[in-house]
Coordinates of C-alpha atoms and ligand atoms in Angstrom, one line a residue:
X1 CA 27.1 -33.7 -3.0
X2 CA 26.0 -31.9 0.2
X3 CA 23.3 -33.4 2.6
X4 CA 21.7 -30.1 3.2
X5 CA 19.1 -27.7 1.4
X6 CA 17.9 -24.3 2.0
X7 CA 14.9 -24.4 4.3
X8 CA 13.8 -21.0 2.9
X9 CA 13.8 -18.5 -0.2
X10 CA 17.3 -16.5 0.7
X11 CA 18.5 -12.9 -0.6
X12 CA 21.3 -11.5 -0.2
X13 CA 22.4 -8.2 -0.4
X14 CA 25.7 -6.9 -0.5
X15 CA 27.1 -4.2 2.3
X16 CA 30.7 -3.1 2.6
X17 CA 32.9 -6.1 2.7
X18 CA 30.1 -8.2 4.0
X19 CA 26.6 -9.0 2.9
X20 CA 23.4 -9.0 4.0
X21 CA 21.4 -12.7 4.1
X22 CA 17.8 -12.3 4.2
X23 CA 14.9 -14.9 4.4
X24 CA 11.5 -12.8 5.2
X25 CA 9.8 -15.9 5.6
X26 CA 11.7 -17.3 8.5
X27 CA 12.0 -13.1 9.4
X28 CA 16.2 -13.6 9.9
X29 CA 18.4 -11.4 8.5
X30 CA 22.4 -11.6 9.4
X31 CA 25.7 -10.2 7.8
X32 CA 27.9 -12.7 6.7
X33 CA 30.9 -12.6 5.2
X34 CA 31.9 -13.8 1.1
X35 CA 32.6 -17.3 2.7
X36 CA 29.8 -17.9 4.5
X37 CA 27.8 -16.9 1.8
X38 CA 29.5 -19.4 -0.7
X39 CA 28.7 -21.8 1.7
X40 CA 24.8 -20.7 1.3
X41 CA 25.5 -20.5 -3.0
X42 CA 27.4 -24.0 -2.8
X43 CA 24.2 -25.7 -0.8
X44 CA 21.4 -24.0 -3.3
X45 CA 23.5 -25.3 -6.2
X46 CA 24.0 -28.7 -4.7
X47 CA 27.6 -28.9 -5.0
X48 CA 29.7 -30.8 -2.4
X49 CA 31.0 -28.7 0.9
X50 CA 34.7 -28.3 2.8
X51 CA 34.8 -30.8 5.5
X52 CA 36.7 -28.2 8.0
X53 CA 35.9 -27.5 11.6
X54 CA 35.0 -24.2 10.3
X55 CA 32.3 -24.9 7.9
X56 CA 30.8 -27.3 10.2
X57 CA 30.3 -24.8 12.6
X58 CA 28.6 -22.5 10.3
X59 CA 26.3 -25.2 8.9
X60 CA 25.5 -25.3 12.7
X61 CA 24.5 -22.5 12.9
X62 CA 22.4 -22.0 9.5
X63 CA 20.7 -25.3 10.6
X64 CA 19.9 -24.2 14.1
X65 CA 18.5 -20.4 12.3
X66 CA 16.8 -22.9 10.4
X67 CA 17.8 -21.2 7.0
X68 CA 19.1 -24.9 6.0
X69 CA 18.2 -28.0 6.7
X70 CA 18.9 -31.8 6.1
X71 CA 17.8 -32.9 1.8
X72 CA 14.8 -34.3 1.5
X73 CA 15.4 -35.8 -1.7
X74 CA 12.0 -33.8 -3.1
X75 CA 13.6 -31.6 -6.4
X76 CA 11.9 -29.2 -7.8
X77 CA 10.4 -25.8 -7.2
X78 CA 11.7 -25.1 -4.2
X79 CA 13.8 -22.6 -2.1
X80 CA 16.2 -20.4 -4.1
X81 CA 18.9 -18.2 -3.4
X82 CA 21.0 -16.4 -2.1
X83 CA 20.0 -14.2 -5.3
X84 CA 21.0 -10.7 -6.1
X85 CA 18.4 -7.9 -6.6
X86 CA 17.4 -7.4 -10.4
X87 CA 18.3 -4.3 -11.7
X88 CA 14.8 -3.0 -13.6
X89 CA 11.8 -4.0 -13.4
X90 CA 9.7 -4.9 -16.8
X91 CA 5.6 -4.8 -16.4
X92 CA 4.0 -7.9 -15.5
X93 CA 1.8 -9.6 -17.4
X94 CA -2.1 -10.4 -16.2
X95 CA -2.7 -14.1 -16.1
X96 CA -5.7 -15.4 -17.9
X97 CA -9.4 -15.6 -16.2
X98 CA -10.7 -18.9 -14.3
X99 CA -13.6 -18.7 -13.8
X100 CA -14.1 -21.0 -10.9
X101 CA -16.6 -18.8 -8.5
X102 CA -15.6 -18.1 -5.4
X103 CA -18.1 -16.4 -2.8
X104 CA -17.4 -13.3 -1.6
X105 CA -18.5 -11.8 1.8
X106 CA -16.8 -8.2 2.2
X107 CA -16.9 -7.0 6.0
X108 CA -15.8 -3.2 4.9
X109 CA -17.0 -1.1 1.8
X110 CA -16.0 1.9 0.5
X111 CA -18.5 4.2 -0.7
X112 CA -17.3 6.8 -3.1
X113 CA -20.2 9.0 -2.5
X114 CA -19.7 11.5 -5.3
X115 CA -17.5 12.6 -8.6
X116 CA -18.1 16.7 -7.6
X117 CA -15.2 18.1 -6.0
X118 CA -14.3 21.9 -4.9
X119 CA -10.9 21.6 -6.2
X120 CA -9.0 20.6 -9.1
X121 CA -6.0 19.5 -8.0
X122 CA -3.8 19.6 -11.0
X123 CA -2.6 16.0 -11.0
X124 CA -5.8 14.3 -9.9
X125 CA -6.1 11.1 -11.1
X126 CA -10.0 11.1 -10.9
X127 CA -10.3 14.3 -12.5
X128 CA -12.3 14.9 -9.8
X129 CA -15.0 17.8 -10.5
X130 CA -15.4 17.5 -13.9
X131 CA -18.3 15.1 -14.7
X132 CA -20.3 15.4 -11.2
X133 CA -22.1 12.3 -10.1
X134 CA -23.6 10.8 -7.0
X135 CA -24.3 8.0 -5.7
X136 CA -27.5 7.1 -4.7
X137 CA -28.1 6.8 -0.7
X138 CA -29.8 3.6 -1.3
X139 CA -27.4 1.9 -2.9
X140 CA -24.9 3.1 0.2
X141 CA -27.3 1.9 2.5
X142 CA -27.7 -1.5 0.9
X143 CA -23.9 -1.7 0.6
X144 CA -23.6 -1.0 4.1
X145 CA -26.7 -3.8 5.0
X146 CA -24.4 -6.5 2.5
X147 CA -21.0 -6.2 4.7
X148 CA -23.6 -6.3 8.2
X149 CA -24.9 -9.1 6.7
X150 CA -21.6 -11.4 5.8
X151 CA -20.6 -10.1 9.3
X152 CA -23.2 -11.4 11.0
X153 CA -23.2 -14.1 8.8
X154 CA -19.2 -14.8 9.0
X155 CA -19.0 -14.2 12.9
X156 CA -16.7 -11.3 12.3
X157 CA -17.2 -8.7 15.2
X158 CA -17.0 -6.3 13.2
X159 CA -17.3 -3.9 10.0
X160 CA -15.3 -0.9 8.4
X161 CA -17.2 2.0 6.2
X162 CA -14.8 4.2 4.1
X163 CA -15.6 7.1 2.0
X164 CA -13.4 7.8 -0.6
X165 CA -12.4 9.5 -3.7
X166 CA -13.5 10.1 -7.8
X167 CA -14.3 13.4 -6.1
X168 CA -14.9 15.1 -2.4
X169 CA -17.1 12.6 -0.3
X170 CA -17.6 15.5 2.3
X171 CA -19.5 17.4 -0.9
X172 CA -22.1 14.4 0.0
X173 CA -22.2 15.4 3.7
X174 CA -25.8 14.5 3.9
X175 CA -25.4 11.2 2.5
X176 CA -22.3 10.9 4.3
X177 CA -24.3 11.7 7.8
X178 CA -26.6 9.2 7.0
X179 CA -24.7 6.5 6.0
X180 CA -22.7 6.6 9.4
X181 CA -26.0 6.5 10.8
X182 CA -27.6 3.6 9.3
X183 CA -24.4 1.9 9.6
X184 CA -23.9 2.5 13.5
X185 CA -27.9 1.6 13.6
X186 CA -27.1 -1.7 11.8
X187 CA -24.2 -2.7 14.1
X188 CA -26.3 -1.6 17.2
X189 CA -29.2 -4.3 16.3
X190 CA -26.3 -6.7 15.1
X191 CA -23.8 -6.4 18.4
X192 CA -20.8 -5.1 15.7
X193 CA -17.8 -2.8 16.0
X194 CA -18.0 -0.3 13.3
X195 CA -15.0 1.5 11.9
X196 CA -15.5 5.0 9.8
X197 CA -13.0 6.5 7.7
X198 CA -12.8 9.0 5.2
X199 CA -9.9 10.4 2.9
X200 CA -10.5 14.1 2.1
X201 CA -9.3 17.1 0.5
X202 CA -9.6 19.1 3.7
X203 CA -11.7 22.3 2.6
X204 CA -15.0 22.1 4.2
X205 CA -17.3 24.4 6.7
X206 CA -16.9 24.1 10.2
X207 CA -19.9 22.1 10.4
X208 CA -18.0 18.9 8.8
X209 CA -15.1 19.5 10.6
X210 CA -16.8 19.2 13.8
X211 CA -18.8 16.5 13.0
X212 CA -15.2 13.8 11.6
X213 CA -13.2 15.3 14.4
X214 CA -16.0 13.9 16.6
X215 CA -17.7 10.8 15.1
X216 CA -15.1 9.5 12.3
X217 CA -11.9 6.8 13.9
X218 CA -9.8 7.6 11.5
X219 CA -9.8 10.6 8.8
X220 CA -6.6 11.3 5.8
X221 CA -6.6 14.5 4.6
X222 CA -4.0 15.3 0.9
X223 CA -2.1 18.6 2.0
X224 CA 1.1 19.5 -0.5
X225 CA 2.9 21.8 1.8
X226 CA 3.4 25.3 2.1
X227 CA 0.5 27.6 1.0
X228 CA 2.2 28.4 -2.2
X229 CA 2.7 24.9 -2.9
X230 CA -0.7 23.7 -1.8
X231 CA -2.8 26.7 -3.7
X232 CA -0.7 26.3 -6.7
X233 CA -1.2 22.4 -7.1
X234 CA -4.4 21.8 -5.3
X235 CA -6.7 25.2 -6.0
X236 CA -10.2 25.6 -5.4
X237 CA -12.8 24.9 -8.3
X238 CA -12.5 28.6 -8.9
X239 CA -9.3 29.4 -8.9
X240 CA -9.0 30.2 -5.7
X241 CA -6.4 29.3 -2.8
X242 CA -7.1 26.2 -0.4
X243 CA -4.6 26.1 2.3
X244 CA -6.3 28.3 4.7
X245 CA -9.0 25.9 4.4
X246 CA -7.1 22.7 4.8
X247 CA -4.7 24.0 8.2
X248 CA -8.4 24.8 9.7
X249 CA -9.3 21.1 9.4
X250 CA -6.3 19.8 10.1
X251 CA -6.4 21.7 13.6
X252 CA -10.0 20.8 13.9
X253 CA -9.3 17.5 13.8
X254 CA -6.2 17.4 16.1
X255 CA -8.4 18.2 19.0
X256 CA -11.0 15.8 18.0
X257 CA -11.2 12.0 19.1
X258 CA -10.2 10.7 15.3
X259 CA -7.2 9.4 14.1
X260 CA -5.6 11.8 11.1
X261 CA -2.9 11.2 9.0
X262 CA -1.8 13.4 6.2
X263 CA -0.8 12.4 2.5
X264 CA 1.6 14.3 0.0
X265 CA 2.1 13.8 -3.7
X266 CA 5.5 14.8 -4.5
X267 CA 6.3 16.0 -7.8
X268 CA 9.8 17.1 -9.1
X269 CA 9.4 20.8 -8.9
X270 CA 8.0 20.5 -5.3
X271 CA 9.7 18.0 -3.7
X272 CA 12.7 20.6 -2.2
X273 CA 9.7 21.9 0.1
X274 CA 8.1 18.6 1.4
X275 CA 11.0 18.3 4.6
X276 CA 9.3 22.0 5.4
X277 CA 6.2 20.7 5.0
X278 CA 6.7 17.7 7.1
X279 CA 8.1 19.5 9.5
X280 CA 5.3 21.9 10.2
X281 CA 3.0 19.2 9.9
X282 CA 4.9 16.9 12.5
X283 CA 5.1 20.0 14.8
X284 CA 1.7 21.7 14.8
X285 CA -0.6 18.8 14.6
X286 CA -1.9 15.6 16.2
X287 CA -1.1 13.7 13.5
X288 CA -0.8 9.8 13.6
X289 CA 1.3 9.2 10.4
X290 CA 2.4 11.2 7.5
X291 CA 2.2 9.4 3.6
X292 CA 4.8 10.3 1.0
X293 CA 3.7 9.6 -2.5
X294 CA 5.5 10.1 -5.8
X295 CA 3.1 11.7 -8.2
X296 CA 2.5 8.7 -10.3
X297 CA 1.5 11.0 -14.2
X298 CA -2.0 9.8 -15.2
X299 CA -5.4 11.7 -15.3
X300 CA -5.0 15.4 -15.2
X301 CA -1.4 15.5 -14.6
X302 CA -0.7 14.5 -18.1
X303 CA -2.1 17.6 -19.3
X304 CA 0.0 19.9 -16.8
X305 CA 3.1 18.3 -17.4
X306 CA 3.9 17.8 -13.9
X307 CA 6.9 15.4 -13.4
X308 CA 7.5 12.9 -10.2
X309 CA 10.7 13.3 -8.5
X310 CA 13.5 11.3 -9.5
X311 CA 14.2 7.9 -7.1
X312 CA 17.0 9.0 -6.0
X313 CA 15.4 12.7 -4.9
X314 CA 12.2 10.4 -3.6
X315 CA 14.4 8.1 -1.1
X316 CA 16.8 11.5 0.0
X317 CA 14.0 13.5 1.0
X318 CA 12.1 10.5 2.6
X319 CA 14.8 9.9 4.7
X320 CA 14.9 13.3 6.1
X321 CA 11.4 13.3 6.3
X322 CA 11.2 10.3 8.8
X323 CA 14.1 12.1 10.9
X324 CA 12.2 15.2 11.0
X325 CA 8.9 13.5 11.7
X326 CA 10.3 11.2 14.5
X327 CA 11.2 14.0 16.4
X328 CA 7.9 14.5 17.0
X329 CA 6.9 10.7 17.3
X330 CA 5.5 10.9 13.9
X331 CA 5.7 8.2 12.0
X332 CA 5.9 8.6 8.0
X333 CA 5.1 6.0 5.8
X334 CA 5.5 5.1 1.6
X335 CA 3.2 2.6 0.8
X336 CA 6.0 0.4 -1.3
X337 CA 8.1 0.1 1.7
X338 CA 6.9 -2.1 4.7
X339 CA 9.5 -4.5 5.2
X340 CA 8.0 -4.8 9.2
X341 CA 4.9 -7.1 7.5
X342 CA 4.6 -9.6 5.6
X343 CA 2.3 -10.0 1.9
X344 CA 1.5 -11.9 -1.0
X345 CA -0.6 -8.9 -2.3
X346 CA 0.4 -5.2 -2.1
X347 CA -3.4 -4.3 -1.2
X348 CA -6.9 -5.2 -1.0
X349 CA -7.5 -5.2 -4.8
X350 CA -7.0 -9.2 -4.8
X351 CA -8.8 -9.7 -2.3
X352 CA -11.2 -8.1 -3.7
X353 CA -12.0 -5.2 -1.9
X354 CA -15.9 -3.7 -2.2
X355 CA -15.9 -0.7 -2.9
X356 CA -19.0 1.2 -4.8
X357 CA -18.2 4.1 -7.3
X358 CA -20.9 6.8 -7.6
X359 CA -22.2 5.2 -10.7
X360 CA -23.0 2.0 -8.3
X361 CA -20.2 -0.4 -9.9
X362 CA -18.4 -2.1 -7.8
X363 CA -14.5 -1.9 -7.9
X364 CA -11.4 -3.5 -6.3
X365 CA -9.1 0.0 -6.6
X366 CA -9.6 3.3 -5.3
X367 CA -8.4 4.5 -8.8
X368 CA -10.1 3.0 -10.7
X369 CA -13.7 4.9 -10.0
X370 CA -15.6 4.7 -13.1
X371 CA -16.1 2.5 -16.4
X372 CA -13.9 5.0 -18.4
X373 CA -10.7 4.2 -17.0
X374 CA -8.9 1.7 -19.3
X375 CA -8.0 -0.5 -16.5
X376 CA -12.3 -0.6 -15.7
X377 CA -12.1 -4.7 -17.1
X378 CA -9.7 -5.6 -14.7
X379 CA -10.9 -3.8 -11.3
X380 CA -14.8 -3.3 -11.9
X381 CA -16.4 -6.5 -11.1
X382 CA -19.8 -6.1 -10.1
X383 CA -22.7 -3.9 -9.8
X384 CA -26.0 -2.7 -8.0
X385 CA -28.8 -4.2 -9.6
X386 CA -32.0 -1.7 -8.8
X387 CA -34.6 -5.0 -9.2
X388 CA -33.1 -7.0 -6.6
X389 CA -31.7 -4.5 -4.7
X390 CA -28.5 -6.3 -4.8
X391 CA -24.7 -6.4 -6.1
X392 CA -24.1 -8.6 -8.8
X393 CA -20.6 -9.9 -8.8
X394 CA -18.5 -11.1 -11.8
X395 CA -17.1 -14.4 -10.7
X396 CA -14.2 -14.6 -14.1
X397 CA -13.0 -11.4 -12.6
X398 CA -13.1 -12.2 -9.1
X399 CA -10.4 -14.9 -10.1
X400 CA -8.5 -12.9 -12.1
X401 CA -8.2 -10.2 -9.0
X402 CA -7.5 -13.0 -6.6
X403 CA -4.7 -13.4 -8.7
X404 CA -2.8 -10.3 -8.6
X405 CA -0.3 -11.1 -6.3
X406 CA 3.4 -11.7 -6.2
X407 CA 3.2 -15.0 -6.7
X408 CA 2.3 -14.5 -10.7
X409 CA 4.4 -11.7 -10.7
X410 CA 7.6 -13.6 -12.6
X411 CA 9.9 -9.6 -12.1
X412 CA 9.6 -10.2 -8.3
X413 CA 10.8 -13.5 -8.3
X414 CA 14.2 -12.5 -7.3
X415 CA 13.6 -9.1 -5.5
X416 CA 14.0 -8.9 -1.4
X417 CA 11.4 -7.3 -1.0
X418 CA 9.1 -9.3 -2.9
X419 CA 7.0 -10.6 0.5
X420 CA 6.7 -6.7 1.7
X421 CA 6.1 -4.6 -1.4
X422 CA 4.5 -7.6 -2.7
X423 CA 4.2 -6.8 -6.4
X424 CA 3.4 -3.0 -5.5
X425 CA 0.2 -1.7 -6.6
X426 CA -1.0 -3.6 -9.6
X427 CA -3.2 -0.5 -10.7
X428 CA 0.1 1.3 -11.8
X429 CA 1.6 -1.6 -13.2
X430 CA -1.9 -1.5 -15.7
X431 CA -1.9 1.9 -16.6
X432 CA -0.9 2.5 -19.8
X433 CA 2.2 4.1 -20.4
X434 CA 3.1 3.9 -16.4
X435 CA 6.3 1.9 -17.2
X436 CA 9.0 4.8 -16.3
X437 CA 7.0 5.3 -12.9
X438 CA 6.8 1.2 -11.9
X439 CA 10.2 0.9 -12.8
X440 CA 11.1 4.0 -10.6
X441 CA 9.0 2.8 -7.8
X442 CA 10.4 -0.7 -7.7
X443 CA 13.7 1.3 -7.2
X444 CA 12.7 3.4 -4.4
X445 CA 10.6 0.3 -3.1
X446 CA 14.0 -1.4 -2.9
X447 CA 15.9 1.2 -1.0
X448 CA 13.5 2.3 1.6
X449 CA 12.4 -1.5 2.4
X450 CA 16.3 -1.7 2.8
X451 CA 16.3 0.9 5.1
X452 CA 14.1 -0.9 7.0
X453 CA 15.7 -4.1 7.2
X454 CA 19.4 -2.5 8.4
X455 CA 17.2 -0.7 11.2
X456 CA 15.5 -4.5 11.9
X457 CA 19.1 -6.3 11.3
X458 CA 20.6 -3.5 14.0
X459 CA 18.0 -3.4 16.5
X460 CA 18.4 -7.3 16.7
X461 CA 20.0 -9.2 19.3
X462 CA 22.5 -11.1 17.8
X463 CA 21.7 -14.7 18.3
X464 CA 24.8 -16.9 20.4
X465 CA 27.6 -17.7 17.8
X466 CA 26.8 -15.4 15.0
X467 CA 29.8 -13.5 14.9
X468 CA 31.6 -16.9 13.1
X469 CA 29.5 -16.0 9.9
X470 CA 31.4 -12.7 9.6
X471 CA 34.7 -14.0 11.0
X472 CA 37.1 -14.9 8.4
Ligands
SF4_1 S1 -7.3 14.9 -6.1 FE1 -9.1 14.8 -4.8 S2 -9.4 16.9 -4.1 FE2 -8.1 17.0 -5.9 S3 -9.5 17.3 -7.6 FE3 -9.1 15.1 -7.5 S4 -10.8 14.4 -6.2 FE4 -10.7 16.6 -5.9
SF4_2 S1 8.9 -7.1 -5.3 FE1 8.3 -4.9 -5.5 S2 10.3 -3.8 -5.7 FE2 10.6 -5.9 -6.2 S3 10.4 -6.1 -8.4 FE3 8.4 -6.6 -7.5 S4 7.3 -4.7 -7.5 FE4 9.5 -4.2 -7.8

């Protein structure tokens, strides 16, 4: 029997005639070679160890990376590994409600301001345009006096308001002006940072142009590409083109004070022109990151049969994206892939974010913007209630949002890249009939988080002795 234990969960992955160990917890990775990562299999499966100068020198070294250390003599759930990746994914089921209430003091809202939109983009998963409605500027104002309050409240310097989707928010410009006003009023009298942010289609007059460049921090504007690409899959309400529109903002906003960043849905019939895109947009902007998305086939997709690219097309063309980008010091980003941090939950939705449709529910996913959706019992969990002039929150689903991490995720229990991607979003994973699509994402979630790591594992300074875990 051996007198050591992993100290961590351990992956490993193989590369060439060596392999990759990994522990995200403890943040090592190191190339080993097939002995050194017996040694590692022999220890998690408690069998005995060689007594040779050599091994001893390697269980030196995995003791002073602290990836094992001496048995406890606890058993039981534990460390595991090394383990290899799984090779599919299969959809994760939602554990049952507690209903133990937990308070729940949000510091940022979101404020989908309205359901009108002047496009209609051909995938959009909101169907954005097609049922126009608003929400009311007192319920925005009284979701923006709830998050100054827990603030205050919480001692947290500060507060973040968002505008979002279901439609256009800058179609609400008024009630978009005013909320940043009340809200910058509130923080004034309350000694707060504020944060404003809005993602947007990018076809507006010059008046809101002028007025994100200059008073939003940080702005994301959805652009597909070349202007036959863009007015093909994202046209105006009336048929019209909208990528004259959308390069005016975007160069509006480069010579403003905000942040921008610019997202991309990839589909399988556009995807050859996205490095062009990229490129142009890396080039001729101030852009702070660009977003690569898959097309994920839900709302009014599924009536235009648009397709997602395949993984494989996905990864290959985000990896000559980043190269492109970077040689403009662009970063670009896939939101499955972030092996630099660490997670239990791939976003907000556990936490649960606050975020107020235009009906004045309150959700915990940007997709999920009004009581039709099918996943609406899972990510709706509150609403305004006029009376009291108050949000009313429902604790049983609080608890079952809280709970949407990894750790009840039993697929991810073996997967590297189960502390980064974390689950990935669990919004997809409840659509109905998503399946192909989470199973394709966990594959590209896998490659690029790889990437990731080889870049971390190179860029690292190889700590004093390593070298005798890839010696023979
Ligand atoms: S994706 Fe956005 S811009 Fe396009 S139709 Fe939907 S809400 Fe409007
Ligand atoms: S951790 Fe991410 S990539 Fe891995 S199985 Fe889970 S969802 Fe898929």
């Amino acid at each position: 029997m051996t007198r050591y234990q992993l100290a961590t969960e351990i992956f490993s992955l193989p590369r060439g005639r060596e392999h990759i160990v990994y522990a995200p917890l403890q943040r090592t990775s190191l190339l080993v070679n097939d002995a050194a990562l017996n040694l590692l299999a022999d220890i998690a499966a408690e069998r005995s160890l060689p007594r040779d100068s050599r091994t001893r020198e390697v269980l030196d070294l995995l003791l002073e990376l602290e990836l094992i250390g001496p048995k406890s003599g606890r058993r039981g759930a534990g460390p595991t590994g090394p383990t290899r990746q799984p090779d599919a994914a299969t959809p994760h089921e939602r554990p049952a409600a507690d209903v133990t209430p937990i308070p729940l003091r949000p510091t940022a809202c979101t404020l989908f301001l309205t359901t009108a939109c002047n496009l209609r983009c051909l995938y959009c998963y909101a169907s954005g345009g097609d049922r126009p409605r608003h929400l009311d500027e007192r319920v925005a104002r009284d979701a923006i006096d709830f998050i100054v309050s827990n603030a205050v409240e919480s001692e947290v310097g500060e507060v973040t308001v968002a505008f979002h989707g279901g439609g256009e928010p800058t179609l609400a410009g008024e009630t978009l002006v005013h909320c940043v006003e009340h809200a910058r009023r509130r923080c004034r009298e309350h000694g707060l940072e504020l944060s404003t942010g809005v993602a947007t289609n990018g076809v507006m007059g010059d008046g809101m142009r002028d007025y994100l460049a200059d008073t939003m921090t940080s702005v994301m504007v959805s652009v597909d590409g070349p202007a036959a690409v863009q007015d093909r899959l994202r046209p105006q309400a009336n048929g019209g083109p909208s990528s004259a529109a959308v390069e005016r903002t975007l160069e509006r906003l480069s010579a403003g004070a905000c942040s921008v960043g610019a997202r991309l849905t990839c589909t399988s019939d556009t995807i050859e022109h996205v490095p062009a895109a990229v490129r142009h947009l890396a080039a001729d902007y101030k852009l702070a990151t660009i977003h690569l998305e898959p097309l994920f086939a839900c709302g009014r997709s599924l009536h235009h049969d648009l397709q997602p690219p395949s993984a494989d097309r996905f990864v290959e063309t985000f990896r000559r994206c980043r190269a492109l980008a970077a040689e403009h010091g662009v970063t670009v980003v896939y939101s499955g892939a972030r092996q630099p941090s660490l997670a239990h939950a791939f976003c907000q939705a556990s936490a649960p974010s606050f975020n107020v449709t235009s009906d004045g529910d309150i959700t915990a996913c940007y997709e999920v913007t009004g009581r039709d959706d099918p996943r609406a019992e899972t990510f709706i969990y509150g609403a305004y209630d006029p009376a009291q002039r108050a949000f009313a929150f429902d604790d049983a689903r609080i608890a079952a949002l809280r709970r949407l991490t990894v750790d009840d995720a039993p697929r991810c229990a073996l997967c590297f890249c189960k502390y980064h991607c974390a689950g990935d979003c669990a919004s997809k994973r409840l659509y109905p009939g998503g399946e192909e699509s989470v199973i394709a994402r966990c594959q590209i979630n896998r490659r690029l988080t790889r990437d990731q790591l080889e870049d971390a594992l190179m860029g690292t300074p190889v700590p004093a002795g390593v070298e005798a875990l890839t010696k023979g």
